[in-house]
């Protein structure tokens, strides 16, 4: 589970990450990352903003049970990788239809590849 300070909840934050951030697509998911100017305007004087993550899992992924399973898996995977991201980053992970049938290892592989690409690792 992600702690409350690491959850992306407001529509404006999702929109900011998706529209102004960088994007890396993989077969099972798309990751949007916004690093600069990602501080929360509603929290003045915040010295060390926390990295926040949000998830988008549409009905194209599957029924409610499948969507919730995918969200739980993605939350767990992102929680383990928050320390790799710059402070104050906004991350949105959008699951693609194939994510419903994928295992944890496949989701982890695609998430790692997307984050590596976004953080300046080996380009695709």
PDB file of C-alpha atoms in Angstrom:
ATOM      1  CA  UNK A   1       0.000   0.000   0.000  1.00  0.00           C
ATOM      2  CA  UNK A   2       1.181   3.511  -0.718  1.00  0.00           C
ATOM      3  CA  UNK A   3       1.225   5.883   2.216  1.00  0.00           C
ATOM      4  CA  UNK A   4      -1.228   8.808   1.994  1.00  0.00           C
ATOM      5  CA  UNK A   5       1.516  11.364   1.305  1.00  0.00           C
ATOM      6  CA  UNK A   6       2.610   9.320  -1.737  1.00  0.00           C
ATOM      7  CA  UNK A   7      -0.818   9.096  -3.357  1.00  0.00           C
ATOM      8  CA  UNK A   8      -1.840  11.187  -6.306  1.00  0.00           C
ATOM      9  CA  UNK A   9      -5.512  12.095  -5.848  1.00  0.00           C
ATOM     10  CA  UNK A  10      -6.451  15.413  -7.422  1.00  0.00           C
ATOM     11  CA  UNK A  11      -7.507  15.646 -11.040  1.00  0.00           C
ATOM     12  CA  UNK A  12      -5.174  18.613 -11.565  1.00  0.00           C
ATOM     13  CA  UNK A  13      -2.177  16.551 -10.458  1.00  0.00           C
ATOM     14  CA  UNK A  14      -3.050  13.710 -12.829  1.00  0.00           C
ATOM     15  CA  UNK A  15      -3.525  16.194 -15.665  1.00  0.00           C
ATOM     16  CA  UNK A  16      -0.242  17.934 -14.867  1.00  0.00           C
ATOM     17  CA  UNK A  17       1.717  14.683 -14.933  1.00  0.00           C
ATOM     18  CA  UNK A  18       0.090  13.469 -18.139  1.00  0.00           C
ATOM     19  CA  UNK A  19       0.159  16.741 -20.081  1.00  0.00           C
ATOM     20  CA  UNK A  20       3.423  18.286 -18.913  1.00  0.00           C
ATOM     21  CA  UNK A  21       5.460  15.228 -18.000  1.00  0.00           C
ATOM     22  CA  UNK A  22       7.505  12.801 -20.051  1.00  0.00           C
ATOM     23  CA  UNK A  23       5.982   9.539 -21.244  1.00  0.00           C
ATOM     24  CA  UNK A  24       7.350   6.046 -21.787  1.00  0.00           C
ATOM     25  CA  UNK A  25       5.165   3.348 -23.268  1.00  0.00           C
ATOM     26  CA  UNK A  26       5.587  -0.386 -22.858  1.00  0.00           C
ATOM     27  CA  UNK A  27       3.396  -3.294 -24.009  1.00  0.00           C
ATOM     28  CA  UNK A  28       1.501  -3.513 -20.696  1.00  0.00           C
ATOM     29  CA  UNK A  29       1.565   0.047 -19.389  1.00  0.00           C
ATOM     30  CA  UNK A  30       2.372   3.682 -20.029  1.00  0.00           C
ATOM     31  CA  UNK A  31       4.241   5.716 -17.408  1.00  0.00           C
ATOM     32  CA  UNK A  32       4.017   9.510 -17.206  1.00  0.00           C
ATOM     33  CA  UNK A  33       6.631  11.303 -15.061  1.00  0.00           C
ATOM     34  CA  UNK A  34       6.754  14.987 -14.195  1.00  0.00           C
ATOM     35  CA  UNK A  35       9.774  16.088 -12.218  1.00  0.00           C
ATOM     36  CA  UNK A  36      10.115  19.869 -12.445  1.00  0.00           C
ATOM     37  CA  UNK A  37       7.591  22.094 -10.735  1.00  0.00           C
ATOM     38  CA  UNK A  38       5.830  19.136  -9.204  1.00  0.00           C
ATOM     39  CA  UNK A  39       5.349  20.685  -5.784  1.00  0.00           C
ATOM     40  CA  UNK A  40       1.832  20.984  -4.447  1.00  0.00           C
ATOM     41  CA  UNK A  41       0.606  24.588  -4.746  1.00  0.00           C
ATOM     42  CA  UNK A  42      -1.806  23.995  -1.855  1.00  0.00           C
ATOM     43  CA  UNK A  43       1.020  23.297   0.591  1.00  0.00           C
ATOM     44  CA  UNK A  44       3.038  26.522   0.910  1.00  0.00           C
ATOM     45  CA  UNK A  45       6.547  26.310   2.278  1.00  0.00           C
ATOM     46  CA  UNK A  46       6.944  22.603   1.679  1.00  0.00           C
ATOM     47  CA  UNK A  47      10.705  22.014   1.828  1.00  0.00           C
ATOM     48  CA  UNK A  48      10.997  18.387   0.769  1.00  0.00           C
ATOM     49  CA  UNK A  49       7.925  17.415  -1.262  1.00  0.00           C
ATOM     50  CA  UNK A  50       7.182  13.738  -1.447  1.00  0.00           C
ATOM     51  CA  UNK A  51       6.987  11.772  -4.661  1.00  0.00           C
ATOM     52  CA  UNK A  52       3.387  10.954  -5.508  1.00  0.00           C
ATOM     53  CA  UNK A  53       1.957   8.238  -7.730  1.00  0.00           C
ATOM     54  CA  UNK A  54      -1.433   7.613  -9.283  1.00  0.00           C
ATOM     55  CA  UNK A  55      -2.904   4.833 -11.369  1.00  0.00           C
ATOM     56  CA  UNK A  56      -5.337   4.667 -14.275  1.00  0.00           C
ATOM     57  CA  UNK A  57      -6.888   1.277 -14.984  1.00  0.00           C
ATOM     58  CA  UNK A  58      -9.814   1.432 -17.407  1.00  0.00           C
ATOM     59  CA  UNK A  59     -12.557  -1.090 -18.111  1.00  0.00           C
ATOM     60  CA  UNK A  60     -10.582  -2.184 -21.177  1.00  0.00           C
ATOM     61  CA  UNK A  61      -8.252  -4.028 -18.771  1.00  0.00           C
ATOM     62  CA  UNK A  62     -11.063  -6.241 -17.483  1.00  0.00           C
ATOM     63  CA  UNK A  63     -13.834  -6.474 -14.948  1.00  0.00           C
ATOM     64  CA  UNK A  64     -13.760  -4.924 -11.492  1.00  0.00           C
ATOM     65  CA  UNK A  65     -11.886  -7.818  -9.907  1.00  0.00           C
ATOM     66  CA  UNK A  66      -9.179  -7.765 -12.584  1.00  0.00           C
ATOM     67  CA  UNK A  67      -8.850  -3.960 -12.468  1.00  0.00           C
ATOM     68  CA  UNK A  68      -8.469  -3.964  -8.689  1.00  0.00           C
ATOM     69  CA  UNK A  69      -5.883  -6.751  -8.859  1.00  0.00           C
ATOM     70  CA  UNK A  70      -3.866  -4.782 -11.424  1.00  0.00           C
ATOM     71  CA  UNK A  71      -4.068  -1.630  -9.270  1.00  0.00           C
ATOM     72  CA  UNK A  72      -2.892  -3.523  -6.171  1.00  0.00           C
ATOM     73  CA  UNK A  73       0.032  -5.020  -8.060  1.00  0.00           C
ATOM     74  CA  UNK A  74       1.037  -1.668  -9.554  1.00  0.00           C
ATOM     75  CA  UNK A  75       0.796   0.115  -6.181  1.00  0.00           C
ATOM     76  CA  UNK A  76       3.065  -2.493  -4.638  1.00  0.00           C
ATOM     77  CA  UNK A  77       5.599  -2.240  -7.479  1.00  0.00           C
ATOM     78  CA  UNK A  78       5.662   1.558  -7.489  1.00  0.00           C
ATOM     79  CA  UNK A  79       6.025   1.721  -3.700  1.00  0.00           C
ATOM     80  CA  UNK A  80       9.258  -0.280  -3.953  1.00  0.00           C
ATOM     81  CA  UNK A  81      10.603   2.136  -6.595  1.00  0.00           C
ATOM     82  CA  UNK A  82       9.690   5.513  -5.057  1.00  0.00           C
ATOM     83  CA  UNK A  83      13.194   5.983  -3.680  1.00  0.00           C
ATOM     84  CA  UNK A  84      14.617   5.916  -7.248  1.00  0.00           C
ATOM     85  CA  UNK A  85      12.528   8.934  -8.281  1.00  0.00           C
ATOM     86  CA  UNK A  86      13.472  12.583  -7.702  1.00  0.00           C
ATOM     87  CA  UNK A  87      11.720  14.246  -4.734  1.00  0.00           C
ATOM     88  CA  UNK A  88       8.507  15.986  -5.708  1.00  0.00           C
ATOM     89  CA  UNK A  89       7.905  13.857  -8.804  1.00  0.00           C
ATOM     90  CA  UNK A  90       4.434  13.072 -10.048  1.00  0.00           C
ATOM     91  CA  UNK A  91       4.032   9.597 -11.566  1.00  0.00           C
ATOM     92  CA  UNK A  92       0.957   8.304 -13.371  1.00  0.00           C
ATOM     93  CA  UNK A  93       0.907   4.645 -14.416  1.00  0.00           C
ATOM     94  CA  UNK A  94      -1.750   3.799 -17.001  1.00  0.00           C
ATOM     95  CA  UNK A  95      -2.459   0.095 -17.462  1.00  0.00           C
ATOM     96  CA  UNK A  96      -3.092  -1.116 -21.004  1.00  0.00           C
ATOM     97  CA  UNK A  97      -5.553  -3.945 -21.831  1.00  0.00           C
ATOM     98  CA  UNK A  98      -2.867  -6.664 -21.679  1.00  0.00           C
ATOM     99  CA  UNK A  99      -2.076  -5.842 -18.040  1.00  0.00           C
ATOM    100  CA  UNK A 100      -5.116  -7.794 -16.847  1.00  0.00           C
ATOM    101  CA  UNK A 101      -3.627 -11.077 -18.026  1.00  0.00           C
ATOM    102  CA  UNK A 102      -0.030 -10.260 -17.037  1.00  0.00           C
ATOM    103  CA  UNK A 103       1.756 -11.534 -13.977  1.00  0.00           C
ATOM    104  CA  UNK A 104       3.603  -9.477 -11.404  1.00  0.00           C
ATOM    105  CA  UNK A 105       6.970 -10.212 -13.025  1.00  0.00           C
ATOM    106  CA  UNK A 106       5.817  -8.935 -16.408  1.00  0.00           C
ATOM    107  CA  UNK A 107       4.367  -5.753 -14.880  1.00  0.00           C
ATOM    108  CA  UNK A 108       7.587  -5.198 -12.915  1.00  0.00           C
ATOM    109  CA  UNK A 109       9.693  -5.650 -16.037  1.00  0.00           C
ATOM    110  CA  UNK A 110       7.660  -3.110 -18.014  1.00  0.00           C
ATOM    111  CA  UNK A 111       7.572  -0.642 -15.119  1.00  0.00           C
ATOM    112  CA  UNK A 112      11.338  -0.863 -14.635  1.00  0.00           C
ATOM    113  CA  UNK A 113      11.980  -0.400 -18.344  1.00  0.00           C
ATOM    114  CA  UNK A 114       9.712   2.652 -18.518  1.00  0.00           C
ATOM    115  CA  UNK A 115      11.216   4.269 -15.402  1.00  0.00           C
ATOM    116  CA  UNK A 116      14.754   3.616 -16.663  1.00  0.00           C
ATOM    117  CA  UNK A 117      13.901   5.322 -19.921  1.00  0.00           C
ATOM    118  CA  UNK A 118      12.274   8.297 -18.193  1.00  0.00           C
ATOM    119  CA  UNK A 119      15.098   8.777 -15.715  1.00  0.00           C
ATOM    120  CA  UNK A 120      17.712   9.013 -18.460  1.00  0.00           C
ATOM    121  CA  UNK A 121      18.784   5.413 -18.663  1.00  0.00           C
ATOM    122  CA  UNK A 122      19.321   3.488 -21.838  1.00  0.00           C
ATOM    123  CA  UNK A 123      17.039   4.844 -24.537  1.00  0.00           C
ATOM    124  CA  UNK A 124      14.840   2.459 -26.491  1.00  0.00           C
TER     125      UNK A 124
END
